[in-house]
Amino acid sequence: MPLGMNKSTIDIQSYLRDREIIHSDPEIMSGVPVFVGTRVPLQTFFDYLEGEAGLSEFLEDFPHLKSQALLTLEVIAKMMLDQERTTRIHSI
């Protein structure tokens, strides 16, 4: 597994690829996962969320990615809720 990646990251990327929100192409950014139709890496989105900038600054800097960014957050939230439910069920 590449450095900085874990099972959750890979699950998110797979889910986003299946929904054509991101894709990887060796000819685009050396195969780094990017938002479809752009050269903006998914990691850039995560970097904004983890840093002080946050979602609002990401949307200011990349306004053309508003719908993809919101879909990405929706996917992450749903996966977190599913994981929480699974954890609660297994702890009973």
PDB file of N, CA and C in Angstrom:
ATOM      1  N   MET A   1       0.846  -1.173   0.000  1.00  0.00           N
ATOM      2  CA  MET A   1       0.000   0.000   0.000  1.00  0.00           C
ATOM      3  C   MET A   1       0.897   1.244   0.000  1.00  0.00           C
ATOM      4  N   PRO A   2       0.657   2.225  -0.892  1.00  0.00           N
ATOM      5  CA  PRO A   2       1.510   3.413  -0.954  1.00  0.00           C
ATOM      6  C   PRO A   2       1.509   4.188   0.360  1.00  0.00           C
ATOM      7  N   LEU A   3       2.609   4.896   0.616  1.00  0.00           N
ATOM      8  CA  LEU A   3       2.746   5.706   1.807  1.00  0.00           C
ATOM      9  C   LEU A   3       1.594   6.697   1.901  1.00  0.00           C
ATOM     10  N   GLY A   4       1.051   6.879   3.109  1.00  0.00           N
ATOM     11  CA  GLY A   4      -0.039   7.823   3.312  1.00  0.00           C
ATOM     12  C   GLY A   4      -1.401   7.276   2.940  1.00  0.00           C
ATOM     13  N   MET A   5      -1.454   6.021   2.512  1.00  0.00           N
ATOM     14  CA  MET A   5      -2.738   5.440   2.129  1.00  0.00           C
ATOM     15  C   MET A   5      -3.100   4.347   3.120  1.00  0.00           C
ATOM     16  N   ASN A   6      -4.377   4.230   3.387  1.00  0.00           N
ATOM     17  CA  ASN A   6      -4.867   3.147   4.222  1.00  0.00           C
ATOM     18  C   ASN A   6      -6.114   2.577   3.567  1.00  0.00           C
ATOM     19  N   LYS A   7      -6.714   1.574   4.195  1.00  0.00           N
ATOM     20  CA  LYS A   7      -7.872   0.917   3.594  1.00  0.00           C
ATOM     21  C   LYS A   7      -9.009   1.904   3.343  1.00  0.00           C
ATOM     22  N   SER A   8      -9.250   2.824   4.277  1.00  0.00           N
ATOM     23  CA  SER A   8     -10.326   3.804   4.102  1.00  0.00           C
ATOM     24  C   SER A   8     -10.081   4.684   2.888  1.00  0.00           C
ATOM     25  N   THR A   9      -8.834   5.128   2.711  1.00  0.00           N
ATOM     26  CA  THR A   9      -8.494   5.969   1.561  1.00  0.00           C
ATOM     27  C   THR A   9      -8.736   5.220   0.261  1.00  0.00           C
ATOM     28  N   ILE A  10      -8.326   3.963   0.227  1.00  0.00           N
ATOM     29  CA  ILE A  10      -8.516   3.153  -0.977  1.00  0.00           C
ATOM     30  C   ILE A  10      -9.998   2.905  -1.229  1.00  0.00           C
ATOM     31  N   ASP A  11     -10.787   2.644  -0.172  1.00  0.00           N
ATOM     32  CA  ASP A  11     -12.232   2.460  -0.323  1.00  0.00           C
ATOM     33  C   ASP A  11     -12.879   3.718  -0.889  1.00  0.00           C
ATOM     34  N   ILE A  12     -12.486   4.878  -0.377  1.00  0.00           N
ATOM     35  CA  ILE A  12     -13.039   6.146  -0.861  1.00  0.00           C
ATOM     36  C   ILE A  12     -12.690   6.333  -2.332  1.00  0.00           C
ATOM     37  N   GLN A  13     -11.429   6.092  -2.686  1.00  0.00           N
ATOM     38  CA  GLN A  13     -11.019   6.259  -4.077  1.00  0.00           C
ATOM     39  C   GLN A  13     -11.771   5.301  -4.994  1.00  0.00           C
ATOM     40  N   SER A  14     -11.956   4.069  -4.576  1.00  0.00           N
ATOM     41  CA  SER A  14     -12.697   3.094  -5.396  1.00  0.00           C
ATOM     42  C   SER A  14     -14.132   3.555  -5.605  1.00  0.00           C
ATOM     43  N   TYR A  15     -14.761   4.010  -4.538  1.00  0.00           N
ATOM     44  CA  TYR A  15     -16.144   4.474  -4.604  1.00  0.00           C
ATOM     45  C   TYR A  15     -16.255   5.678  -5.539  1.00  0.00           C
ATOM     46  N   LEU A  16     -15.318   6.623  -5.415  1.00  0.00           N
ATOM     47  CA  LEU A  16     -15.343   7.818  -6.263  1.00  0.00           C
ATOM     48  C   LEU A  16     -15.066   7.474  -7.724  1.00  0.00           C
ATOM     49  N   ARG A  17     -14.193   6.499  -7.968  1.00  0.00           N
ATOM     50  CA  ARG A  17     -13.931   6.055  -9.348  1.00  0.00           C
ATOM     51  C   ARG A  17     -15.185   5.427  -9.947  1.00  0.00           C
ATOM     52  N   ASP A  18     -15.846   4.581  -9.166  1.00  0.00           N
ATOM     53  CA  ASP A  18     -17.058   3.918  -9.650  1.00  0.00           C
ATOM     54  C   ASP A  18     -18.123   4.931 -10.053  1.00  0.00           C
ATOM     55  N   ARG A  19     -18.156   6.063  -9.389  1.00  0.00           N
ATOM     56  CA  ARG A  19     -19.153   7.095  -9.678  1.00  0.00           C
ATOM     57  C   ARG A  19     -18.621   8.167 -10.624  1.00  0.00           C
ATOM     58  N   GLU A  20     -17.448   7.908 -11.185  1.00  0.00           N
ATOM     59  CA  GLU A  20     -16.820   8.797 -12.167  1.00  0.00           C
ATOM     60  C   GLU A  20     -16.619  10.216 -11.641  1.00  0.00           C
ATOM     61  N   ILE A  21     -16.271  10.321 -10.353  1.00  0.00           N
ATOM     62  CA  ILE A  21     -15.927  11.609  -9.754  1.00  0.00           C
ATOM     63  C   ILE A  21     -14.427  11.837  -9.891  1.00  0.00           C
ATOM     64  N   ILE A  22     -13.653  10.754  -9.761  1.00  0.00           N
ATOM     65  CA  ILE A  22     -12.210  10.826  -9.976  1.00  0.00           C
ATOM     66  C   ILE A  22     -11.799   9.739 -10.960  1.00  0.00           C
ATOM     67  N   HIS A  23     -10.597   9.879 -11.491  1.00  0.00           N
ATOM     68  CA  HIS A  23     -10.031   8.824 -12.333  1.00  0.00           C
ATOM     69  C   HIS A  23      -8.514   8.936 -12.306  1.00  0.00           C
ATOM     70  N   SER A  24      -7.873   7.889 -12.750  1.00  0.00           N
ATOM     71  CA  SER A  24      -6.410   7.858 -12.856  1.00  0.00           C
ATOM     72  C   SER A  24      -6.048   7.504 -14.286  1.00  0.00           C
ATOM     73  N   ASP A  25      -5.081   8.222 -14.811  1.00  0.00           N
ATOM     74  CA  ASP A  25      -4.599   7.981 -16.164  1.00  0.00           C
ATOM     75  C   ASP A  25      -3.099   8.249 -16.149  1.00  0.00           C
ATOM     76  N   PRO A  26      -2.295   7.278 -16.568  1.00  0.00           N
ATOM     77  CA  PRO A  26      -0.843   7.490 -16.558  1.00  0.00           C
ATOM     78  C   PRO A  26      -0.409   8.732 -17.337  1.00  0.00           C
ATOM     79  N   GLU A  27      -1.229   9.174 -18.279  1.00  0.00           N
ATOM     80  CA  GLU A  27      -0.908  10.352 -19.088  1.00  0.00           C
ATOM     81  C   GLU A  27      -1.274  11.661 -18.385  1.00  0.00           C
ATOM     82  N   ILE A  28      -2.033  11.583 -17.297  1.00  0.00           N
ATOM     83  CA  ILE A  28      -2.464  12.783 -16.571  1.00  0.00           C
ATOM     84  C   ILE A  28      -1.878  12.730 -15.167  1.00  0.00           C
ATOM     85  N   MET A  29      -1.018  13.676 -14.849  1.00  0.00           N
ATOM     86  CA  MET A  29      -0.415  13.771 -13.513  1.00  0.00           C
ATOM     87  C   MET A  29       0.234  12.458 -13.079  1.00  0.00           C
ATOM     88  N   SER A  30       0.814  11.745 -14.019  1.00  0.00           N
ATOM     89  CA  SER A  30       1.519  10.478 -13.751  1.00  0.00           C
ATOM     90  C   SER A  30       0.642   9.431 -13.074  1.00  0.00           C
ATOM     91  N   GLY A  31      -0.659   9.494 -13.330  1.00  0.00           N
ATOM     92  CA  GLY A  31      -1.558   8.478 -12.790  1.00  0.00           C
ATOM     93  C   GLY A  31      -2.123   8.771 -11.415  1.00  0.00           C
ATOM     94  N   VAL A  32      -1.798   9.923 -10.849  1.00  0.00           N
ATOM     95  CA  VAL A  32      -2.354  10.314  -9.552  1.00  0.00           C
ATOM     96  C   VAL A  32      -3.864  10.494  -9.724  1.00  0.00           C
ATOM     97  N   PRO A  33      -4.694  10.019  -8.776  1.00  0.00           N
ATOM     98  CA  PRO A  33      -6.144  10.216  -8.898  1.00  0.00           C
ATOM     99  C   PRO A  33      -6.492  11.711  -8.933  1.00  0.00           C
ATOM    100  N   VAL A  34      -7.215  12.119  -9.980  1.00  0.00           N
ATOM    101  CA  VAL A  34      -7.636  13.510 -10.150  1.00  0.00           C
ATOM    102  C   VAL A  34      -9.146  13.554 -10.356  1.00  0.00           C
ATOM    103  N   PHE A  35      -9.728  14.728 -10.118  1.00  0.00           N
ATOM    104  CA  PHE A  35     -11.142  14.910 -10.424  1.00  0.00           C
ATOM    105  C   PHE A  35     -11.316  14.814 -11.938  1.00  0.00           C
ATOM    106  N   VAL A  36     -12.343  14.111 -12.366  1.00  0.00           N
ATOM    107  CA  VAL A  36     -12.598  13.887 -13.790  1.00  0.00           C
ATOM    108  C   VAL A  36     -12.643  15.225 -14.531  1.00  0.00           C
ATOM    109  N   GLY A  37     -11.959  15.262 -15.669  1.00  0.00           N
ATOM    110  CA  GLY A  37     -11.953  16.453 -16.513  1.00  0.00           C
ATOM    111  C   GLY A  37     -10.998  17.539 -16.054  1.00  0.00           C
ATOM    112  N   THR A  38     -10.178  17.236 -15.037  1.00  0.00           N
ATOM    113  CA  THR A  38      -9.240  18.233 -14.517  1.00  0.00           C
ATOM    114  C   THR A  38      -7.875  17.598 -14.301  1.00  0.00           C
ATOM    115  N   ARG A  39      -6.961  18.428 -13.829  1.00  0.00           N
ATOM    116  CA  ARG A  39      -5.652  17.948 -13.389  1.00  0.00           C
ATOM    117  C   ARG A  39      -5.505  18.215 -11.888  1.00  0.00           C
ATOM    118  N   VAL A  40      -6.629  18.347 -11.204  1.00  0.00           N
ATOM    119  CA  VAL A  40      -6.624  18.626  -9.763  1.00  0.00           C
ATOM    120  C   VAL A  40      -6.656  17.300  -9.008  1.00  0.00           C
ATOM    121  N   PRO A  41      -5.569  16.983  -8.297  1.00  0.00           N
ATOM    122  CA  PRO A  41      -5.524  15.717  -7.566  1.00  0.00           C
ATOM    123  C   PRO A  41      -6.522  15.667  -6.408  1.00  0.00           C
ATOM    124  N   LEU A  42      -7.054  14.495  -6.162  1.00  0.00           N
ATOM    125  CA  LEU A  42      -7.925  14.281  -5.008  1.00  0.00           C
ATOM    126  C   LEU A  42      -7.179  14.646  -3.730  1.00  0.00           C
ATOM    127  N   GLN A  43      -5.886  14.356  -3.683  1.00  0.00           N
ATOM    128  CA  GLN A  43      -5.089  14.669  -2.489  1.00  0.00           C
ATOM    129  C   GLN A  43      -5.099  16.162  -2.184  1.00  0.00           C
ATOM    130  N   THR A  44      -5.164  17.004  -3.215  1.00  0.00           N
ATOM    131  CA  THR A  44      -5.236  18.449  -3.001  1.00  0.00           C
ATOM    132  C   THR A  44      -6.485  18.793  -2.210  1.00  0.00           C
ATOM    133  N   PHE A  45      -7.598  18.155  -2.551  1.00  0.00           N
ATOM    134  CA  PHE A  45      -8.859  18.358  -1.827  1.00  0.00           C
ATOM    135  C   PHE A  45      -8.677  17.983  -0.358  1.00  0.00           C
ATOM    136  N   PHE A  46      -8.086  16.804  -0.102  1.00  0.00           N
ATOM    137  CA  PHE A  46      -7.871  16.362   1.275  1.00  0.00           C
ATOM    138  C   PHE A  46      -6.912  17.299   2.011  1.00  0.00           C
ATOM    139  N   ASP A  47      -5.900  17.804   1.315  1.00  0.00           N
ATOM    140  CA  ASP A  47      -4.957  18.736   1.940  1.00  0.00           C
ATOM    141  C   ASP A  47      -5.671  20.006   2.395  1.00  0.00           C
ATOM    142  N   TYR A  48      -6.573  20.522   1.580  1.00  0.00           N
ATOM    143  CA  TYR A  48      -7.346  21.701   1.971  1.00  0.00           C
ATOM    144  C   TYR A  48      -8.188  21.393   3.206  1.00  0.00           C
ATOM    145  N   LEU A  49      -8.856  20.250   3.213  1.00  0.00           N
ATOM    146  CA  LEU A  49      -9.720  19.901   4.340  1.00  0.00           C
ATOM    147  C   LEU A  49      -8.920  19.733   5.629  1.00  0.00           C
ATOM    148  N   GLU A  50      -7.733  19.164   5.527  1.00  0.00           N
ATOM    149  CA  GLU A  50      -6.904  18.932   6.712  1.00  0.00           C
ATOM    150  C   GLU A  50      -6.202  20.200   7.194  1.00  0.00           C
ATOM    151  N   GLY A  51      -5.994  21.142   6.314  1.00  0.00           N
ATOM    152  CA  GLY A  51      -5.282  22.366   6.664  1.00  0.00           C
ATOM    153  C   GLY A  51      -6.223  23.450   7.152  1.00  0.00           C
ATOM    154  N   GLU A  52      -5.662  24.620   7.324  1.00  0.00           N
ATOM    155  CA  GLU A  52      -6.447  25.762   7.791  1.00  0.00           C
ATOM    156  C   GLU A  52      -7.406  26.271   6.725  1.00  0.00           C
ATOM    157  N   ALA A  53      -7.089  26.038   5.479  1.00  0.00           N
ATOM    158  CA  ALA A  53      -7.882  26.579   4.371  1.00  0.00           C
ATOM    159  C   ALA A  53      -9.315  26.066   4.404  1.00  0.00           C
ATOM    160  N   GLY A  54      -9.491  24.780   4.479  1.00  0.00           N
ATOM    161  CA  GLY A  54     -10.820  24.190   4.545  1.00  0.00           C
ATOM    162  C   GLY A  54     -11.556  24.183   3.219  1.00  0.00           C
ATOM    163  N   LEU A  55     -12.794  23.732   3.299  1.00  0.00           N
ATOM    164  CA  LEU A  55     -13.631  23.570   2.113  1.00  0.00           C
ATOM    165  C   LEU A  55     -13.898  24.895   1.410  1.00  0.00           C
ATOM    166  N   SER A  56     -14.188  25.945   2.169  1.00  0.00           N
ATOM    167  CA  SER A  56     -14.543  27.217   1.526  1.00  0.00           C
ATOM    168  C   SER A  56     -13.408  27.743   0.650  1.00  0.00           C
ATOM    169  N   GLU A  57     -12.174  27.615   1.115  1.00  0.00           N
ATOM    170  CA  GLU A  57     -11.054  28.090   0.295  1.00  0.00           C
ATOM    171  C   GLU A  57     -10.826  27.186  -0.917  1.00  0.00           C
ATOM    172  N   PHE A  58     -11.029  25.874  -0.746  1.00  0.00           N
ATOM    173  CA  PHE A  58     -10.926  24.968  -1.891  1.00  0.00           C
ATOM    174  C   PHE A  58     -11.926  25.395  -2.964  1.00  0.00           C
ATOM    175  N   LEU A  59     -13.164  25.680  -2.553  1.00  0.00           N
ATOM    176  CA  LEU A  59     -14.197  26.073  -3.517  1.00  0.00           C
ATOM    177  C   LEU A  59     -13.896  27.431  -4.144  1.00  0.00           C
ATOM    178  N   GLU A  60     -13.242  28.326  -3.400  1.00  0.00           N
ATOM    179  CA  GLU A  60     -12.826  29.608  -3.978  1.00  0.00           C
ATOM    180  C   GLU A  60     -11.740  29.394  -5.032  1.00  0.00           C
ATOM    181  N   ASP A  61     -10.799  28.506  -4.719  1.00  0.00           N
ATOM    182  CA  ASP A  61      -9.682  28.265  -5.630  1.00  0.00           C
ATOM    183  C   ASP A  61     -10.061  27.390  -6.826  1.00  0.00           C
ATOM    184  N   PHE A  62     -11.051  26.524  -6.627  1.00  0.00           N
ATOM    185  CA  PHE A  62     -11.484  25.590  -7.683  1.00  0.00           C
ATOM    186  C   PHE A  62     -13.014  25.602  -7.798  1.00  0.00           C
ATOM    187  N   PRO A  63     -13.614  26.743  -8.147  1.00  0.00           N
ATOM    188  CA  PRO A  63     -15.081  26.832  -8.171  1.00  0.00           C
ATOM    189  C   PRO A  63     -15.734  25.844  -9.139  1.00  0.00           C
ATOM    190  N   HIS A  64     -15.015  25.438 -10.170  1.00  0.00           N
ATOM    191  CA  HIS A  64     -15.553  24.486 -11.148  1.00  0.00           C
ATOM    192  C   HIS A  64     -15.685  23.083 -10.559  1.00  0.00           C
ATOM    193  N   LEU A  65     -15.154  22.860  -9.359  1.00  0.00           N
ATOM    194  CA  LEU A  65     -15.218  21.533  -8.736  1.00  0.00           C
ATOM    195  C   LEU A  65     -16.219  21.464  -7.589  1.00  0.00           C
ATOM    196  N   LYS A  66     -17.112  22.445  -7.506  1.00  0.00           N
ATOM    197  CA  LYS A  66     -18.043  22.478  -6.374  1.00  0.00           C
ATOM    198  C   LYS A  66     -18.851  21.186  -6.259  1.00  0.00           C
ATOM    199  N   SER A  67     -19.469  20.739  -7.339  1.00  0.00           N
ATOM    200  CA  SER A  67     -20.314  19.540  -7.245  1.00  0.00           C
ATOM    201  C   SER A  67     -19.483  18.303  -6.921  1.00  0.00           C
ATOM    202  N   GLN A  68     -18.288  18.179  -7.520  1.00  0.00           N
ATOM    203  CA  GLN A  68     -17.434  17.026  -7.226  1.00  0.00           C
ATOM    204  C   GLN A  68     -16.963  17.047  -5.770  1.00  0.00           C
ATOM    205  N   ALA A  69     -16.630  18.225  -5.262  1.00  0.00           N
ATOM    206  CA  ALA A  69     -16.179  18.341  -3.870  1.00  0.00           C
ATOM    207  C   ALA A  69     -17.295  17.941  -2.914  1.00  0.00           C
ATOM    208  N   LEU A  70     -18.498  18.411  -3.184  1.00  0.00           N
ATOM    209  CA  LEU A  70     -19.625  18.073  -2.313  1.00  0.00           C
ATOM    210  C   LEU A  70     -19.965  16.592  -2.403  1.00  0.00           C
ATOM    211  N   LEU A  71     -19.886  16.017  -3.587  1.00  0.00           N
ATOM    212  CA  LEU A  71     -20.114  14.572  -3.723  1.00  0.00           C
ATOM    213  C   LEU A  71     -19.048  13.779  -2.966  1.00  0.00           C
ATOM    214  N   THR A  72     -17.818  14.256  -3.012  1.00  0.00           N
ATOM    215  CA  THR A  72     -16.739  13.588  -2.289  1.00  0.00           C
ATOM    216  C   THR A  72     -17.009  13.620  -0.790  1.00  0.00           C
ATOM    217  N   LEU A  73     -17.423  14.779  -0.276  1.00  0.00           N
ATOM    218  CA  LEU A  73     -17.755  14.872   1.147  1.00  0.00           C
ATOM    219  C   LEU A  73     -18.927  13.969   1.502  1.00  0.00           C
ATOM    220  N   GLU A  74     -19.910  13.888   0.624  1.00  0.00           N
ATOM    221  CA  GLU A  74     -21.054  13.009   0.860  1.00  0.00           C
ATOM    222  C   GLU A  74     -20.603  11.550   0.949  1.00  0.00           C
ATOM    223  N   VAL A  75     -19.740  11.141   0.049  1.00  0.00           N
ATOM    224  CA  VAL A  75     -19.220   9.767   0.051  1.00  0.00           C
ATOM    225  C   VAL A  75     -18.482   9.484   1.353  1.00  0.00           C
ATOM    226  N   ILE A  76     -17.617  10.407   1.750  1.00  0.00           N
ATOM    227  CA  ILE A  76     -16.842  10.217   2.979  1.00  0.00           C
ATOM    228  C   ILE A  76     -17.771  10.133   4.184  1.00  0.00           C
ATOM    229  N   ALA A  77     -18.750  11.028   4.251  1.00  0.00           N
ATOM    230  CA  ALA A  77     -19.687  11.020   5.378  1.00  0.00           C
ATOM    231  C   ALA A  77     -20.467   9.716   5.445  1.00  0.00           C
ATOM    232  N   LYS A  78     -20.960   9.243   4.304  1.00  0.00           N
ATOM    233  CA  LYS A  78     -21.710   7.982   4.284  1.00  0.00           C
ATOM    234  C   LYS A  78     -20.832   6.810   4.721  1.00  0.00           C
ATOM    235  N   MET A  79     -19.592   6.795   4.260  1.00  0.00           N
ATOM    236  CA  MET A  79     -18.691   5.708   4.642  1.00  0.00           C
ATOM    237  C   MET A  79     -18.387   5.758   6.137  1.00  0.00           C
ATOM    238  N   MET A  80     -18.237   6.959   6.688  1.00  0.00           N
ATOM    239  CA  MET A  80     -17.985   7.093   8.121  1.00  0.00           C
ATOM    240  C   MET A  80     -19.192   6.628   8.927  1.00  0.00           C
ATOM    241  N   LEU A  81     -20.392   6.990   8.484  1.00  0.00           N
ATOM    242  CA  LEU A  81     -21.607   6.554   9.176  1.00  0.00           C
ATOM    243  C   LEU A  81     -21.760   5.044   9.119  1.00  0.00           C
ATOM    244  N   ASP A  82     -21.503   4.462   7.961  1.00  0.00           N
ATOM    245  CA  ASP A  82     -21.569   3.000   7.834  1.00  0.00           C
ATOM    246  C   ASP A  82     -20.569   2.325   8.762  1.00  0.00           C
ATOM    247  N   GLN A  83     -19.366   2.874   8.821  1.00  0.00           N
ATOM    248  CA  GLN A  83     -18.331   2.302   9.679  1.00  0.00           C
ATOM    249  C   GLN A  83     -18.740   2.418  11.150  1.00  0.00           C
ATOM    250  N   GLU A  84     -19.323   3.557  11.525  1.00  0.00           N
ATOM    251  CA  GLU A  84     -19.774   3.753  12.905  1.00  0.00           C
ATOM    252  C   GLU A  84     -20.875   2.761  13.262  1.00  0.00           C
ATOM    253  N   ARG A  85     -21.831   2.575  12.345  1.00  0.00           N
ATOM    254  CA  ARG A  85     -22.912   1.607  12.582  1.00  0.00           C
ATOM    255  C   ARG A  85     -22.353   0.202  12.745  1.00  0.00           C
ATOM    256  N   THR A  86     -21.439  -0.167  11.885  1.00  0.00           N
ATOM    257  CA  THR A  86     -20.830  -1.498  11.954  1.00  0.00           C
ATOM    258  C   THR A  86     -20.094  -1.682  13.275  1.00  0.00           C
ATOM    259  N   THR A  87     -19.374  -0.662  13.697  1.00  0.00           N
ATOM    260  CA  THR A  87     -18.644  -0.733  14.964  1.00  0.00           C
ATOM    261  C   THR A  87     -19.611  -0.899  16.127  1.00  0.00           C
ATOM    262  N   ARG A  88     -20.720  -0.141  16.122  1.00  0.00           N
ATOM    263  CA  ARG A  88     -21.715  -0.255  17.198  1.00  0.00           C
ATOM    264  C   ARG A  88     -22.335  -1.639  17.228  1.00  0.00           C
ATOM    265  N   ILE A  89     -22.654  -2.182  16.066  1.00  0.00           N
ATOM    266  CA  ILE A  89     -23.277  -3.511  15.997  1.00  0.00           C
ATOM    267  C   ILE A  89     -22.326  -4.564  16.549  1.00  0.00           C
ATOM    268  N   HIS A  90     -21.056  -4.465  16.205  1.00  0.00           N
ATOM    269  CA  HIS A  90     -20.078  -5.456  16.658  1.00  0.00           C
ATOM    270  C   HIS A  90     -19.736  -5.307  18.139  1.00  0.00           C
ATOM    271  N   SER A  91     -20.008  -4.147  18.716  1.00  0.00           N
ATOM    272  CA  SER A  91     -19.680  -3.946  20.129  1.00  0.00           C
ATOM    273  C   SER A  91     -20.817  -4.373  21.053  1.00  0.00           C
ATOM    274  N   ILE A  92     -21.953  -4.746  20.466  1.00  0.00           N
ATOM    275  CA  ILE A  92     -23.106  -5.176  21.280  1.00  0.00           C
ATOM    276  C   ILE A  92     -22.929  -6.605  21.711  1.00  0.00           C
TER     277      ILE A  92
END
